[in-house]
Amino acid sequence: MDRGSAHKGRLPSGEERARLVREMFDRIASRYELLNTLMTAGLHRIWNNKAVEATGLREGGRALDLACGTGSLTRDLAKRTGPTGYVLGIDFSREMLRAAQARPAPNVEYRLGDATNLTGVADDSFDAATIAYGARNIPDLDALFSEMTRTVRPGGRVVCLEIARPKGRLSATFYRLWFDRVVPRLGAMVSGDAWAYSYLPESVKEFVAPGELADIMERNGLQNVTWRGFSGGIITLHVGTRPG
Ligand SMILES: C[S@@+](CC[C@H](N)C(=O)[O-])C[C@H]1O[C@@H](n2cnc3c(N)ncnc32)[C@H](O)[C@@H]1O
């Protein structure tokens, strides 16, 4: 098995997975934010706020948002750091970045790049690094978290927001109904891309369990790793600190 592999089932791995994911996000970029709002009933705003809080960022701080997509969390981080702060959003889909750049902010920069190989991003250069709904798309989680650890300063935080399969009976039933049945149909209808929205529940199914994700973060240099679930465990938020 791959070290830190995010998937153990039917989805392809390595370069093939990266290519499929990149092309898929290029195709759905123009509808991505609308679908996010529909599929989460707007709750993604609340989950973003939890992620921003978990970074411990202050006015004037510096944040790195990986797999930033259309910039939803990037913009929320930029609001927290204010005009004297700086946020760098990195994504490997040109079309997702194009949508992000259509809503510019003076303290935000977007860059095309691979979250597992952050060439040109200096060591210890951010107060916090975040990734929202990106980790389950990335087969090499060791490479992802070692890059996040490397680029935050000692004492800086690494934050990962992700979808999970809930354990409770009620939320598991809701999850199966919503993510396995409604999301693929709604996604196909609104985006015109059936594969993309059947990939979504499949990628959640194949992603590592929250405890395992915490172990991966720890073995890549983070300490005090904790995680919490929101909305009945459908969303998990992991936070770790680079030793000071
Ligand atoms: C579900 S979207 C999340 C976007 C954004 N973080 C949000 O909260 O809406 C996943 C994003 O991860 C990006 N992505 C996946 N693998 C990546 C990688 N290895 N490097 C950079 N971006 C990646 C995709 O292009 C896509 O924009």
Coordinates of N, CA and C in Angstrom, one line a residue, residues 153-242:
R153 N 5.8 28.4 10.0 CA 6.9 28.7 10.9 C 6.7 27.8 12.2
P154 N 7.8 27.6 12.9 CA 7.6 26.9 14.2 C 6.5 27.6 15.0
G155 N 5.6 26.8 15.6 CA 4.5 27.3 16.3 C 3.3 27.6 15.4
G156 N 3.5 27.5 14.1 CA 2.4 27.8 13.2 C 1.4 26.6 13.1
R157 N 0.2 26.8 12.6 CA -0.8 25.8 12.6 C -1.1 25.2 11.1
V158 N -1.4 23.9 11.1 CA -1.8 23.3 9.9 C -3.3 22.8 10.1
V159 N -4.2 23.2 9.2 CA -5.6 22.9 9.3 C -6.1 22.2 8.1
C160 N -6.9 21.2 8.4 CA -7.5 20.4 7.2 C -9.0 20.2 7.5
L161 N -9.8 20.7 6.5 CA -11.2 20.6 6.6 C -11.6 19.5 5.5
E162 N -12.4 18.5 5.9 CA -12.7 17.5 4.9 C -14.1 16.9 5.2
I163 N -14.7 16.3 4.2 CA -15.9 15.6 4.3 C -15.6 14.2 4.8
A164 N -16.5 13.6 5.7 CA -16.3 12.3 6.2 C -17.6 11.5 6.2
R165 N -17.5 10.2 6.4 CA -18.7 9.4 6.5 C -19.0 9.3 8.0
P166 N -20.2 9.9 8.4 CA -20.5 9.9 9.8 C -20.8 8.5 10.4
K167 N -20.6 8.4 11.7 CA -20.8 7.1 12.4 C -22.2 6.9 13.0
G168 N -22.8 8.1 13.5 CA -24.1 8.0 14.2 C -25.2 7.5 13.2
R169 N -26.2 6.8 13.7 CA -27.2 6.1 12.9 C -27.9 7.2 12.0
L170 N -28.4 8.2 12.7 CA -29.2 9.2 12.0 C -28.4 9.9 10.9
S171 N -27.2 10.4 11.3 CA -26.4 11.2 10.4 C -25.9 10.2 9.2
A172 N -25.6 9.0 9.6 CA -25.2 8.0 8.5 C -26.3 7.8 7.5
T173 N -27.5 7.7 8.0 CA -28.7 7.5 7.1 C -28.9 8.8 6.2
F174 N -28.8 10.0 6.8 CA -28.9 11.2 6.1 C -27.7 11.3 5.0
Y175 N -26.5 10.9 5.5 CA -25.4 11.0 4.6 C -25.6 10.1 3.3
R176 N -26.1 8.8 3.6 CA -26.3 7.9 2.5 C -27.3 8.5 1.5
L177 N -28.4 9.0 2.1 CA -29.4 9.6 1.2 C -28.9 10.8 0.4
W178 N -28.2 11.7 1.1 CA -27.8 12.9 0.5 C -26.6 12.7 -0.4
F179 N -25.5 12.2 0.1 CA -24.2 12.2 -0.7 C -24.2 11.0 -1.7
D180 N -24.9 9.9 -1.4 CA -24.8 8.8 -2.3 C -25.9 8.9 -3.4
R181 N -27.0 9.6 -3.0 CA -28.1 9.6 -4.0 C -28.4 11.0 -4.6
V182 N -28.6 12.0 -3.7 CA -29.0 13.3 -4.2 C -27.8 14.0 -4.9
V183 N -26.6 14.1 -4.2 CA -25.5 14.8 -4.7 C -25.1 14.4 -6.2
P184 N -25.0 13.1 -6.5 CA -24.6 12.7 -7.8 C -25.6 13.2 -8.9
R185 N -26.9 13.1 -8.5 CA -28.0 13.5 -9.5 C -28.0 15.1 -9.6
L186 N -28.0 15.8 -8.5 CA -28.1 17.2 -8.5 C -26.8 17.8 -9.2
G187 N -25.7 17.2 -8.9 CA -24.4 17.6 -9.5 C -24.4 17.4 -11.0
A188 N -24.9 16.3 -11.4 CA -24.9 16.0 -12.8 C -25.8 17.0 -13.6
M189 N -26.9 17.3 -12.9 CA -27.9 18.2 -13.5 C -27.4 19.6 -13.7
V190 N -26.8 20.1 -12.6 CA -26.4 21.5 -12.6 C -25.1 21.7 -13.3
S191 N -24.1 20.8 -13.1 CA -22.8 21.0 -13.7 C -22.7 20.3 -15.1
G192 N -23.6 19.4 -15.4 CA -23.6 18.7 -16.7 C -22.5 17.7 -16.7
D193 N -21.9 17.4 -15.5 CA -20.8 16.4 -15.5 C -21.1 15.3 -14.5
A194 N -21.6 14.2 -15.0 CA -22.1 13.1 -14.1 C -20.9 12.5 -13.4
W195 N -19.7 12.4 -14.1 CA -18.6 11.7 -13.4 C -18.1 12.5 -12.2
A196 N -18.1 13.8 -12.3 CA -17.5 14.6 -11.2 C -18.3 14.4 -9.9
Y197 N -19.6 14.3 -10.0 CA -20.4 14.2 -8.8 C -20.7 12.8 -8.4
S198 N -20.3 11.8 -9.1 CA -20.3 10.5 -8.6 C -18.9 10.2 -8.0
Y199 N -17.9 10.9 -8.5 CA -16.5 10.9 -7.9 C -16.6 11.4 -6.5
L200 N -17.3 12.4 -6.2 CA -17.3 13.0 -4.9 C -17.6 12.0 -3.8
P201 N -18.8 11.3 -3.8 CA -19.0 10.4 -2.7 C -18.0 9.2 -2.7
E202 N -17.6 8.8 -3.9 CA -16.6 7.7 -4.0 C -15.3 8.1 -3.3
S203 N -14.9 9.4 -3.5 CA -13.6 9.8 -2.9 C -13.7 9.9 -1.4
V204 N -14.9 10.3 -0.9 CA -15.1 10.3 0.6 C -15.0 8.9 1.1
K205 N -15.7 8.0 0.4 CA -15.7 6.6 0.9 C -14.3 6.0 1.0
E206 N -13.4 6.4 0.0 CA -12.1 5.8 0.0 C -11.0 6.6 0.8
F207 N -11.4 7.7 1.4 CA -10.5 8.5 2.1 C -10.2 7.9 3.5
V208 N -9.0 8.2 4.0 CA -8.6 7.6 5.3 C -9.6 8.1 6.5
A209 N -9.7 7.3 7.5 CA -10.5 7.6 8.7 C -9.9 8.8 9.4
P210 N -10.7 9.6 10.2 CA -10.1 10.7 10.9 C -8.9 10.4 11.8
G211 N -8.9 9.3 12.5 CA -7.8 8.9 13.4 C -6.5 8.7 12.5
E212 N -6.7 8.0 11.4 CA -5.6 7.7 10.5 C -5.0 9.0 9.9
L213 N -5.9 10.0 9.6 CA -5.4 11.3 9.1 C -4.6 12.0 10.2
A214 N -5.0 11.9 11.4 CA -4.3 12.5 12.5 C -2.9 11.9 12.6
D215 N -2.8 10.6 12.5 CA -1.5 9.9 12.5 C -0.6 10.3 11.4
I216 N -1.2 10.5 10.2 CA -0.4 11.0 9.0 C 0.2 12.4 9.3
M217 N -0.6 13.2 9.9 CA -0.2 14.6 10.2 C 1.0 14.5 11.2
E218 N 0.8 13.7 12.2 CA 1.9 13.6 13.3 C 3.2 13.0 12.7
R219 N 3.1 12.0 11.8 CA 4.3 11.5 11.3 C 5.0 12.4 10.3
N220 N 4.3 13.5 9.9 CA 4.9 14.5 9.1 C 5.3 15.7 9.8
G221 N 5.5 15.6 11.1 CA 6.2 16.7 11.9 C 5.2 17.5 12.7
L222 N 3.9 17.2 12.7 CA 3.0 18.1 13.5 C 2.8 17.5 14.9
Q223 N 2.5 18.4 15.8 CA 2.2 17.9 17.2 C 0.9 18.4 17.7
N224 N 0.4 17.9 18.8 CA -0.9 18.2 19.4 C -2.0 18.2 18.3
V225 N -2.0 17.1 17.5 CA -3.0 17.0 16.4 C -4.3 16.6 17.1
T226 N -5.4 17.4 16.8 CA -6.7 17.1 17.3 C -7.7 17.2 16.1
W227 N -8.8 16.5 16.3 CA -9.9 16.7 15.3 C -11.2 16.7 15.9
R228 N -12.1 17.4 15.2 CA -13.5 17.5 15.7 C -14.4 17.3 14.5
G229 N -15.7 16.8 14.8 CA -16.6 16.7 13.7 C -17.7 17.8 13.8
F230 N -18.2 18.2 12.7 CA -19.4 19.1 12.6 C -20.5 18.5 11.9
S231 N -21.7 19.1 12.1 CA -22.9 18.6 11.4 C -23.1 17.1 11.4
G232 N -23.0 16.6 12.6 CA -23.3 15.1 12.8 C -22.1 14.3 12.3
G233 N -20.9 14.9 12.1 CA -19.8 14.1 11.7 C -19.6 14.1 10.2
I234 N -20.4 14.8 9.5 CA -20.2 14.9 8.0 C -19.0 15.6 7.6
I235 N -18.6 16.6 8.5 CA -17.4 17.4 8.2 C -16.4 17.2 9.4
T236 N -15.1 17.0 9.1 CA -14.1 16.9 10.1 C -13.1 18.0 9.9
L237 N -12.6 18.5 11.1 CA -11.6 19.6 11.1 C -10.4 19.1 11.9
H238 N -9.3 18.9 11.2 CA -8.0 18.5 11.9 C -7.1 19.7 12.1
V239 N -6.5 19.8 13.2 CA -5.5 20.9 13.5 C -4.3 20.3 14.1
G240 N -3.1 20.8 13.6 CA -1.9 20.4 14.2 C -0.9 21.6 14.3
T241 N 0.1 21.5 15.1 CA 1.0 22.6 15.3 C 2.4 22.2 15.0
R242 N 3.1 23.0 14.3 CA 4.6 22.7 14.1 C 5.3 23.0 15.4

